[in-house]
Structures are given as C-alpha cells and as structure tokens.
Amino acid sequence: MDSRQSDNNVDMLDECNWCVQNVMHHFQDMMEKKRVEYFGNVRVGKDVSLDELRGLYHAVVLAYGAGGGKRLSVEGSGLKNIMSARDFVNWYNGHPSDAPVHVDMAGVKDVLICGLGNVALDCARVLLKKPEDMVGTDISTKPYDAIRQSPIERVRILARRGPAQAACTPKELRELLQLPHVETFVHPEGCLKLTESCKKEIASSRIHKRVVDVLTKSQQKDDDGRKQKELHVQFLSSPVKYVGSHGTVQGVIAERTELAPGRDGGPQRAIGTGEMEEFPCQLVIESVGYVAEPLEGAPFDPKTNTVPNVLGKVVDADDLYVCGWLKRGPSGIIGTNLVDAEQTVDTMVRHIDIWGSSQKPGRQGLMELLESRNHQPITYEAWKRIDEEEISRGQAAGKLREKLTSVEDMISIANNQ
Ligand code: NAP
C-alpha cells in the first residue's frame, strides 16, 4: 500500500492469476479507476522479496493464507492415490500447481476421506454428485470426466471423535446429506445417542447441536427404493495403516476410538481402543486441515503456523500487516475472514502516521523492478483477456467457465498471442 501518492493506492500481488479469479469482479470499479492494480504471476519470495516490497511501499499486507495441506502420519501413505484434501481440491479445480497431483479415478469404487470438516464435505459432494448436477459449475473438464466415468459407489468419511465434536457446519452437512440419490449411514450404531459428557460439551454450541440434528434426521429413512450411491459417516475411528496392491491403495485398517476427558477441562479427545476394522478404498483423501507456510523476511510461529501479530500488525514491524488464515489459523467461513480483514484495516488506518511522510516508489517502482528482471506480471487489463477466454471456452462446453490450468497458456492469452 502506497499512501502518499495521489491518495492511497493498493497493489495486489498474486502468484498464479488464479487465486483471485472468483472475487476479481468485486474489485472491478477500483481497478478501472486505477486505485487498485493487479500483479498476477508474481511470487513474493521468488520474483520479488518481501524486503524489496517493504522498500517500495509504505505498508505491506500478508494475505497469502494457509496453502499447505496437513497430512496424517499413517503407515503406507506412500501408496498411490493417497493425498491431502488440498491436492484433491486443487486437482478438481484445475489449479495450475507447480507439482500437480495425479488422481487415478479409473478403478475407484470406494473413497475414504479422513476428517469431518467442511473441506471433507466439499470433497464428498464433488465425488457423489450426479454428473448433470455439475453442469453449471466451473469444475475443470478433465477431473469432471474422470469422476463421471469412475465406478464410485461409496464414500466413507472417517472422524476420530463423535457426532458432538464434528468440525463441519450444519448447512454444508445438510446439503451433502440431502443428495437425493445418496443413502447416508452413520456408524457406529448408537453413536447419535449422546452421552451426558457430550451433551454438556455442546450445551452452548448451536452449531454442534444442529450438526447432530442433521445427522439424526438423515437416519429417519423414507422408504423410496434403493439409492445409487452410499455415504458412510464413520465416527470414533482413526486410520492406522493403508494397505495396497501393485503400489496403489486398496484399503485402510482403522482403530476404533473412544472419547476421554479433555485436557485442562477442554473438549473431549479421542483415544485408541485397540479394536481394528478394515475398509476397502482405492482413493484416500486426508482432509485434516490446512497449514500456512513461512515467508522469508516475515516472523513466523511454527507452533501456531501463523505470523505473530497484534490486531493484524505484525510484531516488531511498523509497516507489515497480516490477515486471514495466516493471521489466526485455518478456521472460519468467508464471513469470519471479512471481520478479520476489517480488524487489520482498522489497525492500519490508526497507523498511517507511523509510516512516515517520505515518498515511496510504489507501483511504478515495482513495475521497474520486475522489468529489470525481465519478469512480466499480468495486469488487470491482461487478466480481463484471460477471463473472457475462460468464459467463452466455458460457453462452448455448456459451463460457466473453462478454467485455464497452465500458467503458460494464461500468459500467452494475456499477451494476446
Ligand atoms: P477443520 O474444520 O479444522 O476440520 C479438520 C478435521 O480433521 C476435523 O474433523 C479434525 O478432527 C480432523 N483431524 C485433524 N487432525 C487429525 C488427526 N491427526 N487425525 C484424525 N483426524 C484429524 O478443517 P477443514 O475442513 O480443512 O476446514 C478449514 C476451515 O475452512 C474451516 O473453518 C471450515 O469451516 C472452512 N471451510 C468452510 C467452507 C464453507 O463455509 N462452505 C468450505 C470449506 C472450508 P478433530 O476435530 O478431532 O481434531
């Protein structure tokens, strides 16, 4: 942010022109007036350093989120078709990743998803939806075709704790459980009858109570014939070993767990019972949360995986701010991030005078620096050409848009080549 040149200017740096795609139209007005400029295809830490940005602008806001997928440490996780939810989501979204993951849907009848947060529900929904329900979405063509042609019959979500501790939210859960062609099974039997400890634990949480209600309702079956696909929500179960054949996963051995009192009066935790059960699966998605990565030049707390800050101002830095998952950890919905960003902006407004009255090179300086490195950013005008191309390719395929999945293609279209 460059506060002293013809009012405030804000420049947004984005590594792959992809992350902001869905929200870019919200910035249209400011972009047209040039108060905000977009620099796509610019990776901080590679094409420009954080220290250089701090020299160019009065303030820098770190908003790069938590882009890494957490993994479980389970024996056998080197087998093919086992991945983090982040990799699976990037795959079906056509994210132009540096190291694209290979998902082989050809022989997949049973899918295992570890974790019961909203990301797990997103993955299950994409796998279980009928092909015709995906029309009108912007899922990429290749993954869409791979899922459509796969023989998927069953998705099993494994949660190490019970229904009262589920991390997902009721609206998202209901949307999945109401898919008309999918029958939902909740295991183990009787788990929806909450113990006194569970009732006490969720007494003040409407969200948790509603999640239990949604699960309970899903078990009141209306007898309208056999459904085509099955969703199994397996509570009190934790993977201990993946088993495979010819290098590809074929099943999981999971340990039954039980709830034990939480530490220091906190929520109940899962402990193993020693009782094992085995489930077939030819695809495993570990959906156990996201993790932020450190950036050279910014402080980072490896325990919380966040940038230490006070109300959004990074500690020991007068010109550095942070918002979103990088500020508070990977939790909350879009509304949570809005409130969080407002707090950081409020802090910045209170600090404007601390930034000093000297002129800074700002946008012009960044453009010159990138040019001196022969690195071409994708500006808003160039991004509009990519947007138009994606929409027109999408229309031809009967979809909202067909996302470009290679940065090279994006650059060549941005350059009108
Ligand atoms: P999450 O909500 O934190 O859920 C993580 C899940 O992984 C929990 O069920 C957790 O179980 C489990 N887990 C963690 N460590 C584990 C381990 N070692 N072994 C077994 N299970 C483990 O994470 P998320 O689903 O990635 O979502 C991240 C945030 O994005 C959430 O705030 C979510 O609401 C938000 N989001 C929102 C939407 C939406 O609003 N539509 C969509 C996607 C994501 P425990 O509870 O037992 O730890």
GROMACS .gro file of C-alpha atoms and ligand atoms in nm:
model
  465
    1MET     CA    1   0.000   0.000   0.000
    2ASP     CA    2   0.141   0.333  -0.110
    3SER     CA    3  -0.022   0.603   0.100
    4ARG     CA    4   0.144   0.925  -0.012
    5GLN     CA    5   0.099   0.927  -0.388
    6SER     CA    6  -0.224   1.082  -0.519
    7ASP     CA    7  -0.434   0.931  -0.240
    8ASN     CA    8  -0.390   0.572  -0.135
    9ASN     CA    9  -0.304   0.318  -0.400
   10VAL     CA   10  -0.325  -0.052  -0.336
   11ASP     CA   11  -0.148  -0.316  -0.545
   12MET     CA   12  -0.238  -0.685  -0.519
   13LEU     CA   13   0.025  -0.948  -0.589
   14ASP     CA   14  -0.091  -1.296  -0.681
   15GLU     CA   15   0.135  -1.584  -0.777
   16CYS     CA   16  -0.077  -1.754  -1.042
   17ASN     CA   17  -0.368  -1.533  -1.160
   18TRP     CA   18  -0.596  -1.798  -1.033
   19CYS     CA   19  -0.647  -1.734  -0.664
   20VAL     CA   20  -0.838  -1.410  -0.710
   21GLN     CA   21  -1.039  -1.525  -1.012
   22ASN     CA   22  -1.368  -1.569  -0.829
   23VAL     CA   23  -1.350  -1.236  -0.649
   24MET     CA   24  -1.188  -1.018  -0.914
   25HIS     CA   25  -1.521  -0.869  -1.026
   26HIS     CA   26  -1.567  -0.720  -0.679
   27PHE     CA   27  -1.257  -0.506  -0.742
   28GLN     CA   28  -1.363  -0.402  -1.093
   29ASP     CA   29  -1.463  -0.048  -1.001
   30MET     CA   30  -1.140   0.030  -0.819
   31MET     CA   31  -0.930  -0.143  -1.086
   32GLU     CA   32  -1.092   0.063  -1.365
   33LYS     CA   33  -1.007   0.381  -1.171
   34LYS     CA   34  -0.652   0.253  -1.120
   35ARG     CA   35  -0.667   0.296  -0.741
   36VAL     CA   36  -0.604  -0.077  -0.719
   37GLU     CA   37  -0.375  -0.260  -0.961
   38TYR     CA   38  -0.333  -0.630  -1.003
   39PHE     CA   39   0.006  -0.801  -1.045
   40GLY     CA   40  -0.060  -1.164  -1.135
   41ASN     CA   41   0.217  -1.415  -1.197
   42VAL     CA   42   0.434  -1.251  -0.928
   43ARG     CA   43   0.554  -1.475  -0.650
   44VAL     CA   44   0.675  -1.298  -0.337
   45GLY     CA   45   0.994  -1.468  -0.220
   46LYS     CA   46   1.089  -1.561  -0.578
   47ASP     CA   47   1.018  -1.280  -0.826
   48VAL     CA   48   1.041  -1.009  -0.561
   49SER     CA   49   1.141  -1.035  -0.197
   50LEU     CA   50   0.938  -0.914   0.097
   51ASP     CA   51   1.223  -0.680   0.194
   52GLU     CA   52   1.211  -0.523  -0.153
   53LEU     CA   53   0.835  -0.473  -0.125
   54ARG     CA   54   0.879  -0.306   0.212
   55GLY     CA   55   1.127  -0.068   0.050
   56LEU     CA   56   0.879   0.012  -0.229
   57TYR     CA   57   0.556   0.061  -0.030
   58HIS     CA   58   0.453   0.234   0.291
   59ALA     CA   59   0.281  -0.082   0.412
   60VAL     CA   60   0.261  -0.446   0.305
   61VAL     CA   61  -0.026  -0.679   0.400
   62LEU     CA   62   0.039  -1.054   0.404
   63ALA     CA   63  -0.280  -1.228   0.295
   64TYR     CA   64  -0.150  -1.549   0.139
   65GLY     CA   65  -0.347  -1.776   0.368
   66ALA     CA   66  -0.266  -2.134   0.458
   67GLY     CA   67  -0.185  -2.308   0.132
   68GLY     CA   68  -0.034  -2.637   0.253
   69GLY     CA   69  -0.242  -2.948   0.320
   70LYS     CA   70  -0.184  -3.114   0.660
   71ARG     CA   71  -0.105  -3.484   0.640
   72LEU     CA   72  -0.154  -3.773   0.882
   73SER     CA   73   0.137  -3.994   0.961
   74VAL     CA   74  -0.010  -4.330   0.876
   75GLU     CA   75   0.189  -4.637   0.768
   76GLY     CA   76   0.156  -4.697   0.395
   77SER     CA   77   0.090  -4.336   0.300
   78GLY     CA   78   0.345  -4.364   0.016
   79LEU     CA   79   0.097  -4.574  -0.185
   80LYS     CA   80  -0.057  -4.418  -0.497
   81ASN     CA   81  -0.397  -4.243  -0.477
   82ILE     CA   82  -0.344  -4.115  -0.120
   83MET     CA   83  -0.334  -3.736  -0.096
   84SER     CA   84  -0.418  -3.430   0.109
   85ALA     CA   85  -0.755  -3.261   0.056
   86ARG     CA   86  -0.563  -2.956  -0.064
   87ASP     CA   87  -0.416  -3.157  -0.351
   88PHE     CA   88  -0.750  -3.316  -0.433
   89VAL     CA   89  -0.932  -2.979  -0.429
   90ASN     CA   90  -0.659  -2.824  -0.646
   91TRP     CA   91  -0.696  -3.116  -0.887
   92TYR     CA   92  -1.071  -3.084  -0.938
   93ASN     CA   93  -1.047  -2.704  -0.950
   94GLY     CA   94  -0.779  -2.718  -1.220
   95HIS     CA   95  -0.533  -2.519  -1.008
   96PRO     CA   96  -0.210  -2.458  -1.202
   97SER     CA   97   0.008  -2.612  -0.935
   98ASP     CA   98   0.388  -2.649  -0.954
   99ALA     CA   99   0.360  -3.020  -0.878
  100PRO     CA  100   0.018  -3.135  -0.997
  101VAL     CA  101  -0.111  -3.441  -0.818
  102HIS     CA  102  -0.214  -3.748  -1.017
  103VAL     CA  103  -0.558  -3.880  -0.924
  104ASP     CA  104  -0.647  -4.209  -1.088
  105MET     CA  105  -1.026  -4.245  -1.075
  106ALA     CA  106  -1.041  -4.543  -1.314
  107GLY     CA  107  -1.090  -4.827  -1.063
  108VAL     CA  108  -1.226  -4.625  -0.771
  109LYS     CA  109  -1.539  -4.780  -0.617
  110ASP     CA  110  -1.475  -4.681  -0.256
  111VAL     CA  111  -1.332  -4.350  -0.138
  112LEU     CA  112  -1.204  -4.282   0.213
  113ILE     CA  113  -1.199  -3.925   0.344
  114CYS     CA  114  -1.021  -3.873   0.679
  115GLY     CA  115  -1.156  -3.579   0.882
  116LEU     CA  116  -1.504  -3.428   0.908
  117GLY     CA  117  -1.460  -3.055   0.842
  118ASN     CA  118  -1.625  -2.856   0.564
  119VAL     CA  119  -1.344  -2.934   0.322
  120ALA     CA  120  -1.415  -3.308   0.367
  121LEU     CA  121  -1.780  -3.237   0.284
  122ASP     CA  122  -1.678  -3.041  -0.029
  123CYS     CA  123  -1.471  -3.339  -0.148
  124ALA     CA  124  -1.752  -3.587  -0.075
  125ARG     CA  125  -2.005  -3.369  -0.258
  126VAL     CA  126  -1.791  -3.344  -0.572
  127LEU     CA  127  -1.745  -3.722  -0.573
  128LEU     CA  128  -2.109  -3.809  -0.508
  129LYS     CA  129  -2.297  -3.550  -0.712
  130LYS     CA  130  -2.464  -3.667  -1.030
  131PRO     CA  131  -2.285  -3.557  -1.348
  132GLU     CA  132  -2.587  -3.349  -1.455
  133ASP     CA  133  -2.573  -3.159  -1.122
  134MET     CA  134  -2.220  -3.049  -1.203
  135VAL     CA  135  -2.333  -2.873  -1.522
  136GLY     CA  136  -2.338  -2.501  -1.450
  137THR     CA  137  -2.042  -2.526  -1.212
  138ASP     CA  138  -1.688  -2.439  -1.315
  139ILE     CA  139  -1.526  -2.774  -1.225
  140SER     CA  140  -1.246  -2.847  -1.473
  141THR     CA  141  -1.330  -3.075  -1.763
  142LYS     CA  142  -1.062  -3.344  -1.708
  143PRO     CA  143  -1.144  -3.415  -1.340
  144TYR     CA  144  -1.515  -3.389  -1.417
  145ASP     CA  145  -1.484  -3.655  -1.688
  146ALA     CA  146  -1.263  -3.874  -1.465
  147ILE     CA  147  -1.518  -3.863  -1.179
  148ARG     CA  148  -1.815  -3.911  -1.416
  149GLN     CA  149  -1.658  -4.219  -1.575
  150SER     CA  150  -1.538  -4.374  -1.248
  151PRO     CA  151  -1.731  -4.660  -1.086
  152ILE     CA  152  -1.772  -4.480  -0.748
  153GLU     CA  153  -2.030  -4.650  -0.525
  154ARG     CA  154  -1.935  -4.542  -0.174
  155VAL     CA  155  -1.769  -4.255   0.010
  156ARG     CA  156  -1.667  -4.314   0.371
  157ILE     CA  157  -1.582  -4.021   0.597
  158LEU     CA  158  -1.375  -4.118   0.900
  159ALA     CA  159  -1.394  -3.894   1.209
  160ARG     CA  160  -1.174  -3.975   1.507
  161ARG     CA  161  -1.425  -3.824   1.755
  162GLY     CA  162  -1.805  -3.837   1.780
  163PRO     CA  163  -2.103  -3.654   1.625
  164ALA     CA  164  -2.097  -3.390   1.900
  165GLN     CA  165  -1.739  -3.298   1.806
  166ALA     CA  166  -1.785  -3.285   1.425
  167ALA     CA  167  -1.590  -2.990   1.280
  168CYS     CA  168  -1.831  -2.922   0.990
  169THR     CA  169  -2.124  -2.678   0.986
  170PRO     CA  170  -2.493  -2.782   0.958
  171LYS     CA  171  -2.578  -2.604   0.631
  172GLU     CA  172  -2.291  -2.768   0.442
  173LEU     CA  173  -2.365  -3.108   0.600
  174ARG     CA  174  -2.735  -3.087   0.511
  175GLU     CA  175  -2.651  -3.002   0.151
  176LEU     CA  176  -2.448  -3.324   0.126
  177LEU     CA  177  -2.692  -3.548   0.313
  178GLN     CA  178  -2.984  -3.426   0.103
  179LEU     CA  179  -2.843  -3.550  -0.228
  180PRO     CA  180  -3.149  -3.749  -0.341
  181HIS     CA  181  -2.962  -4.042  -0.497
  182VAL     CA  182  -2.731  -4.095  -0.196
  183GLU     CA  183  -2.816  -4.304   0.110
  184THR     CA  184  -2.640  -4.200   0.430
  185PHE     CA  185  -2.528  -4.445   0.700
  186VAL     CA  186  -2.397  -4.329   1.038
  187HIS     CA  187  -2.163  -4.558   1.235
  188PRO     CA  188  -2.107  -4.698   1.493
  189GLU     CA  189  -2.459  -4.791   1.587
  190GLY     CA  190  -2.598  -4.581   1.868
  191CYS     CA  191  -2.340  -4.301   1.837
  192LEU     CA  192  -2.610  -4.040   1.780
  193LYS     CA  193  -2.743  -4.102   2.130
  194LEU     CA  194  -2.522  -3.854   2.307
  195THR     CA  195  -2.361  -3.926   2.642
  196GLU     CA  196  -2.403  -3.681   2.929
  197SER     CA  197  -2.044  -3.558   2.872
  198CYS     CA  198  -2.120  -3.484   2.506
  199LYS     CA  199  -2.447  -3.308   2.592
  200LYS     CA  200  -2.258  -3.096   2.842
  201GLU     CA  201  -1.981  -3.024   2.594
  202ILE     CA  202  -2.214  -2.888   2.327
  203ALA     CA  203  -2.469  -2.727   2.558
  204SER     CA  204  -2.366  -2.379   2.448
  205SER     CA  205  -2.296  -2.455   2.080
  206ARG     CA  206  -2.593  -2.421   1.845
  207ILE     CA  207  -2.376  -2.529   1.553
  208HIS     CA  208  -2.276  -2.860   1.711
  209LYS     CA  209  -2.634  -2.932   1.822
  210ARG     CA  210  -2.764  -2.864   1.472
  211VAL     CA  211  -2.499  -3.090   1.319
  212VAL     CA  212  -2.620  -3.374   1.545
  213ASP     CA  213  -2.982  -3.295   1.445
  214VAL     CA  214  -2.896  -3.307   1.074
  215LEU     CA  215  -2.721  -3.644   1.118
  216THR     CA  216  -3.012  -3.782   1.322
  217LYS     CA  217  -3.264  -3.672   1.060
  218SER     CA  218  -3.062  -3.841   0.786
  219GLN     CA  219  -3.124  -4.173   0.960
  220GLN     CA  220  -3.504  -4.139   0.954
  221LYS     CA  221  -3.527  -4.319   0.621
  222ASP     CA  222  -3.820  -4.268   0.389
  223ASP     CA  223  -3.852  -4.593   0.202
  224ASP     CA  224  -3.827  -4.472  -0.155
  225GLY     CA  225  -3.627  -4.756  -0.304
  226ARG     CA  226  -3.261  -4.830  -0.344
  227LYS     CA  227  -3.033  -4.530  -0.383
  228GLN     CA  228  -2.749  -4.535  -0.633
  229LYS     CA  229  -2.466  -4.433  -0.403
  230GLU     CA  230  -2.375  -4.460  -0.037
  231LEU     CA  231  -2.223  -4.215   0.208
  232HIS     CA  232  -2.090  -4.367   0.532
  233VAL     CA  233  -2.006  -4.133   0.818
  234GLN     CA  234  -1.785  -4.339   1.043
  235PHE     CA  235  -1.739  -4.179   1.385
  236LEU     CA  236  -1.487  -4.283   1.652
  237SER     CA  237  -1.245  -4.429   1.403
  238SER     CA  238  -0.887  -4.337   1.311
  239PRO     CA  239  -0.664  -4.475   1.032
  240VAL     CA  240  -0.355  -4.667   1.142
  241LYS     CA  241  -0.239  -4.834   0.819
  242TYR     CA  242  -0.309  -4.809   0.446
  243VAL     CA  243  -0.282  -5.137   0.259
  244GLY     CA  244  -0.223  -5.169  -0.113
  245SER     CA  245  -0.162  -5.387  -0.409
  246HIS     CA  246   0.078  -5.312  -0.700
  247GLY     CA  247   0.173  -4.986  -0.530
  248THR     CA  248  -0.183  -4.845  -0.515
  249VAL     CA  249  -0.401  -4.816  -0.207
  250GLN     CA  250  -0.675  -5.078  -0.171
  251GLY     CA  251  -0.786  -5.041   0.188
  252VAL     CA  252  -0.740  -4.892   0.532
  253ILE     CA  253  -0.705  -5.050   0.873
  254ALA     CA  254  -0.865  -4.819   1.126
  255GLU     CA  255  -0.869  -4.829   1.503
  256ARG     CA  256  -1.192  -4.777   1.692
  257THR     CA  257  -1.154  -4.486   1.931
  258GLU     CA  258  -1.343  -4.368   2.236
  259LEU     CA  259  -1.381  -4.029   2.397
  260ALA     CA  260  -1.174  -3.938   2.701
  261PRO     CA  261  -1.194  -3.622   2.914
  262GLY     CA  262  -1.019  -3.326   2.752
  263ARG     CA  263  -0.702  -3.180   2.897
  264ASP     CA  264  -0.750  -2.889   3.138
  265GLY     CA  265  -1.129  -2.917   3.108
  266GLY     CA  266  -1.116  -2.872   2.727
  267PRO     CA  267  -1.324  -3.068   2.471
  268GLN     CA  268  -1.313  -3.446   2.485
  269ARG     CA  269  -1.036  -3.616   2.287
  270ALA     CA  270  -1.009  -3.947   2.104
  271ILE     CA  271  -0.804  -4.234   2.241
  272GLY     CA  272  -0.747  -4.572   2.075
  273THR     CA  273  -0.928  -4.886   2.195
  274GLY     CA  274  -0.702  -5.139   2.021
  275GLU     CA  275  -1.000  -5.273   1.823
  276MET     CA  276  -0.931  -5.269   1.448
  277GLU     CA  277  -1.162  -5.268   1.146
  278GLU     CA  278  -1.080  -5.269   0.776
  279PHE     CA  279  -1.249  -5.076   0.496
  280PRO     CA  280  -1.183  -5.104   0.124
  281CYS     CA  281  -1.076  -4.784  -0.054
  282GLN     CA  282  -0.898  -4.714  -0.380
  283LEU     CA  283  -0.867  -4.341  -0.314
  284VAL     CA  284  -0.779  -4.175   0.019
  285ILE     CA  285  -0.820  -3.803   0.085
  286GLU     CA  286  -0.670  -3.678   0.413
  287SER     CA  287  -0.883  -3.374   0.498
  288VAL     CA  288  -0.738  -3.278   0.834
  289GLY     CA  289  -0.683  -2.905   0.791
  290TYR     CA  290  -0.451  -2.664   0.618
  291VAL     CA  291  -0.121  -2.520   0.724
  292ALA     CA  292   0.043  -2.185   0.642
  293GLU     CA  293   0.399  -2.163   0.520
  294PRO     CA  294   0.660  -1.910   0.637
  295LEU     CA  295   0.779  -1.632   0.408
  296GLU     CA  296   1.139  -1.514   0.416
  297GLY     CA  297   1.159  -1.175   0.587
  298ALA     CA  298   0.844  -1.217   0.799
  299PRO     CA  299   0.831  -1.363   1.150
  300PHE     CA  300   0.654  -1.699   1.180
  301ASP     CA  301   0.538  -1.904   1.477
  302PRO     CA  302   0.588  -2.272   1.388
  303LYS     CA  303   0.367  -2.382   1.679
  304THR     CA  304   0.056  -2.200   1.557
  305ASN     CA  305   0.165  -2.174   1.191
  306THR     CA  306   0.074  -1.807   1.191
  307VAL     CA  307   0.252  -1.472   1.166
  308PRO     CA  308   0.263  -1.327   1.519
  309ASN     CA  309   0.058  -1.006   1.525
  310VAL     CA  310  -0.143  -0.769   1.741
  311LEU     CA  311  -0.480  -0.689   1.582
  312GLY     CA  312  -0.326  -0.752   1.241
  313LYS     CA  313   0.000  -0.558   1.286
  314VAL     CA  314   0.296  -0.794   1.264
  315VAL     CA  315   0.505  -0.782   1.580
  316ASP     CA  316   0.832  -0.586   1.559
  317ALA     CA  317   0.744  -0.432   1.221
  318ASP     CA  318   0.574  -0.095   1.168
  319ASP     CA  319   0.491  -0.145   0.802
  320LEU     CA  320   0.385  -0.510   0.791
  321TYR     CA  321   0.030  -0.641   0.843
  322VAL     CA  322  -0.143  -0.975   0.817
  323CYS     CA  323  -0.498  -1.101   0.774
  324GLY     CA  324  -0.695  -1.422   0.722
  325TRP     CA  325  -0.575  -1.777   0.794
  326LEU     CA  326  -0.214  -1.660   0.812
  327LYS     CA  327  -0.317  -1.429   1.097
  328ARG     CA  328  -0.536  -1.658   1.308
  329GLY     CA  329  -0.503  -2.013   1.168
  330PRO     CA  330  -0.719  -2.208   0.920
  331SER     CA  331  -1.068  -2.173   1.064
  332GLY     CA  332  -1.394  -1.997   0.995
  333ILE     CA  333  -1.609  -1.924   0.694
  334ILE     CA  334  -1.593  -1.634   0.445
  335GLY     CA  335  -1.772  -1.401   0.690
  336THR     CA  336  -1.505  -1.472   0.953
  337ASN     CA  337  -1.237  -1.357   0.709
  338LEU     CA  338  -1.431  -1.037   0.636
  339VAL     CA  339  -1.440  -0.941   1.002
  340ASP     CA  340  -1.076  -1.037   1.037
  341ALA     CA  341  -0.974  -0.819   0.739
  342GLU     CA  342  -1.173  -0.525   0.877
  343GLN     CA  343  -0.979  -0.551   1.202
  344THR     CA  344  -0.645  -0.537   1.016
  345VAL     CA  345  -0.761  -0.240   0.806
  346ASP     CA  346  -0.879  -0.056   1.120
  347THR     CA  347  -0.533  -0.107   1.270
  348MET     CA  348  -0.368   0.020   0.950
  349VAL     CA  349  -0.583   0.333   0.944
  350ARG     CA  350  -0.477   0.409   1.301
  351HIS     CA  351  -0.111   0.364   1.199
  352ILE     CA  352  -0.093   0.574   0.883
  353ASP     CA  353   0.108   0.844   1.059
  354ILE     CA  354   0.369   0.593   1.178
  355TRP     CA  355   0.459   0.501   0.820
  356GLY     CA  356   0.649   0.830   0.767
  357SER     CA  357   0.599   1.112   0.520
  358SER     CA  358   0.869   1.017   0.269
  359GLN     CA  359   0.772   0.935  -0.090
  360LYS     CA  360   0.796   0.568  -0.182
  361PRO     CA  361   0.845   0.429  -0.535
  362GLY     CA  362   0.519   0.230  -0.504
  363ARG     CA  363   0.358   0.080  -0.816
  364GLN     CA  364   0.600   0.245  -1.061
  365GLY     CA  365   0.895   0.113  -0.861
  366LEU     CA  366   0.756  -0.240  -0.861
  367MET     CA  367   0.698  -0.232  -1.237
  368GLU     CA  368   1.055  -0.112  -1.295
  369LEU     CA  369   1.198  -0.378  -1.063
  370LEU     CA  370   1.008  -0.658  -1.239
  371GLU     CA  371   1.105  -0.522  -1.581
  372SER     CA  372   1.472  -0.514  -1.478
  373ARG     CA  373   1.434  -0.885  -1.403
  374ASN     CA  374   1.261  -0.950  -1.730
  375HIS     CA  375   0.958  -1.075  -1.539
  376GLN     CA  376   0.622  -0.992  -1.689
  377PRO     CA  377   0.331  -0.950  -1.447
  378ILE     CA  378  -0.029  -0.998  -1.556
  379THR     CA  379  -0.210  -0.670  -1.504
  380TYR     CA  380  -0.585  -0.623  -1.465
  381GLU     CA  381  -0.625  -0.539  -1.836
  382ALA     CA  382  -0.440  -0.862  -1.927
  383TRP     CA  383  -0.641  -1.059  -1.670
  384LYS     CA  384  -0.963  -0.946  -1.843
  385ARG     CA  385  -0.845  -1.118  -2.162
  386ILE     CA  386  -0.792  -1.443  -1.965
  387ASP     CA  387  -1.136  -1.404  -1.806
  388GLU     CA  388  -1.305  -1.356  -2.144
  389GLU     CA  389  -1.125  -1.656  -2.290
  390GLU     CA  390  -1.227  -1.882  -1.999
  391ILE     CA  391  -1.590  -1.771  -2.021
  392SER     CA  392  -1.602  -1.824  -2.396
  393ARG     CA  393  -1.440  -2.171  -2.368
  394GLY     CA  394  -1.691  -2.249  -2.091
  395GLN     CA  395  -1.989  -2.142  -2.304
  396ALA     CA  396  -1.872  -2.370  -2.583
  397ALA     CA  397  -1.870  -2.659  -2.333
  398GLY     CA  398  -2.204  -2.563  -2.168
  399LYS     CA  399  -2.034  -2.448  -1.846
  400LEU     CA  400  -1.993  -2.124  -1.654
  401ARG     CA  401  -1.625  -2.114  -1.748
  402GLU     CA  402  -1.347  -2.348  -1.852
  403LYS     CA  403  -1.051  -2.258  -1.633
  404LEU     CA  404  -0.707  -2.241  -1.787
  405THR     CA  405  -0.487  -2.479  -1.593
  406SER     CA  406  -0.146  -2.377  -1.721
  407VAL     CA  407   0.031  -2.053  -1.636
  408GLU     CA  408   0.198  -2.058  -1.982
  409ASP     CA  409  -0.146  -2.058  -2.152
  410MET     CA  410  -0.260  -1.774  -1.926
  411ILE     CA  411   0.045  -1.564  -2.011
  412SER     CA  412   0.012  -1.627  -2.381
  413ILE     CA  413  -0.360  -1.528  -2.378
  414ALA     CA  414  -0.282  -1.227  -2.156
  415ASN     CA  415  -0.029  -1.119  -2.420
  416ASN     CA  416  -0.286  -1.170  -2.695
  417GLN     CA  417  -0.079  -1.445  -2.856
  418NAP     P1  418  -1.129  -2.835   1.002
  418NAP     O1  419  -1.262  -2.771   1.002
  418NAP     O2  420  -1.030  -2.789   1.102
  418NAP     O3  421  -1.151  -2.994   1.016
  418NAP     C1  422  -1.042  -3.079   1.027
  418NAP     C2  423  -1.088  -3.221   1.053
  418NAP     O4  424  -0.972  -3.304   1.055
  418NAP     C3  425  -1.158  -3.241   1.188
  418NAP     O5  426  -1.260  -3.336   1.173
  418NAP     C4  427  -1.044  -3.293   1.276
  418NAP     O6  428  -1.088  -3.375   1.382
  418NAP     C5  429  -0.970  -3.380   1.177
  418NAP     N1  430  -0.832  -3.405   1.218
  418NAP     C6  431  -0.735  -3.313   1.242
  418NAP     N2  432  -0.621  -3.374   1.277
  418NAP     C7  433  -0.647  -3.508   1.278
  418NAP     C8  434  -0.570  -3.623   1.306
  418NAP     N3  435  -0.443  -3.613   1.342
  418NAP     N4  436  -0.628  -3.745   1.296
  418NAP     C9  437  -0.759  -3.757   1.260
  418NAP     N5  438  -0.838  -3.651   1.231
  418NAP    C10  439  -0.781  -3.527   1.239
  418NAP     O7  440  -1.054  -2.817   0.862
  418NAP     P2  441  -1.107  -2.805   0.711
  418NAP     O8  442  -1.219  -2.898   0.682
  418NAP     O9  443  -0.982  -2.815   0.630
  418NAP    O10  444  -1.164  -2.657   0.704
  418NAP    C11  445  -1.081  -2.544   0.732
  418NAP    C12  446  -1.170  -2.421   0.750
  418NAP    O11  447  -1.229  -2.382   0.625
  418NAP    C13  448  -1.285  -2.448   0.846
  418NAP    O12  449  -1.304  -2.337   0.928
  418NAP    C14  450  -1.403  -2.466   0.753
  418NAP    O13  451  -1.527  -2.435   0.811
  418NAP    C15  452  -1.367  -2.368   0.641
  418NAP     N6  453  -1.440  -2.403   0.516
  418NAP    C16  454  -1.565  -2.353   0.501
  418NAP    C17  455  -1.637  -2.388   0.388
  418NAP    C18  456  -1.776  -2.333   0.372
  418NAP    O14  457  -1.815  -2.249   0.452
  418NAP     N7  458  -1.851  -2.378   0.273
  418NAP    C19  459  -1.586  -2.476   0.294
  418NAP    C20  460  -1.458  -2.527   0.313
  418NAP    C21  461  -1.386  -2.490   0.427
  418NAP     P3  462  -1.084  -3.322   1.534
  418NAP    O15  463  -1.198  -3.227   1.544
  418NAP    O16  464  -1.098  -3.445   1.614
  418NAP    O17  465  -0.950  -3.253   1.552
   0.00000   0.00000   0.00000
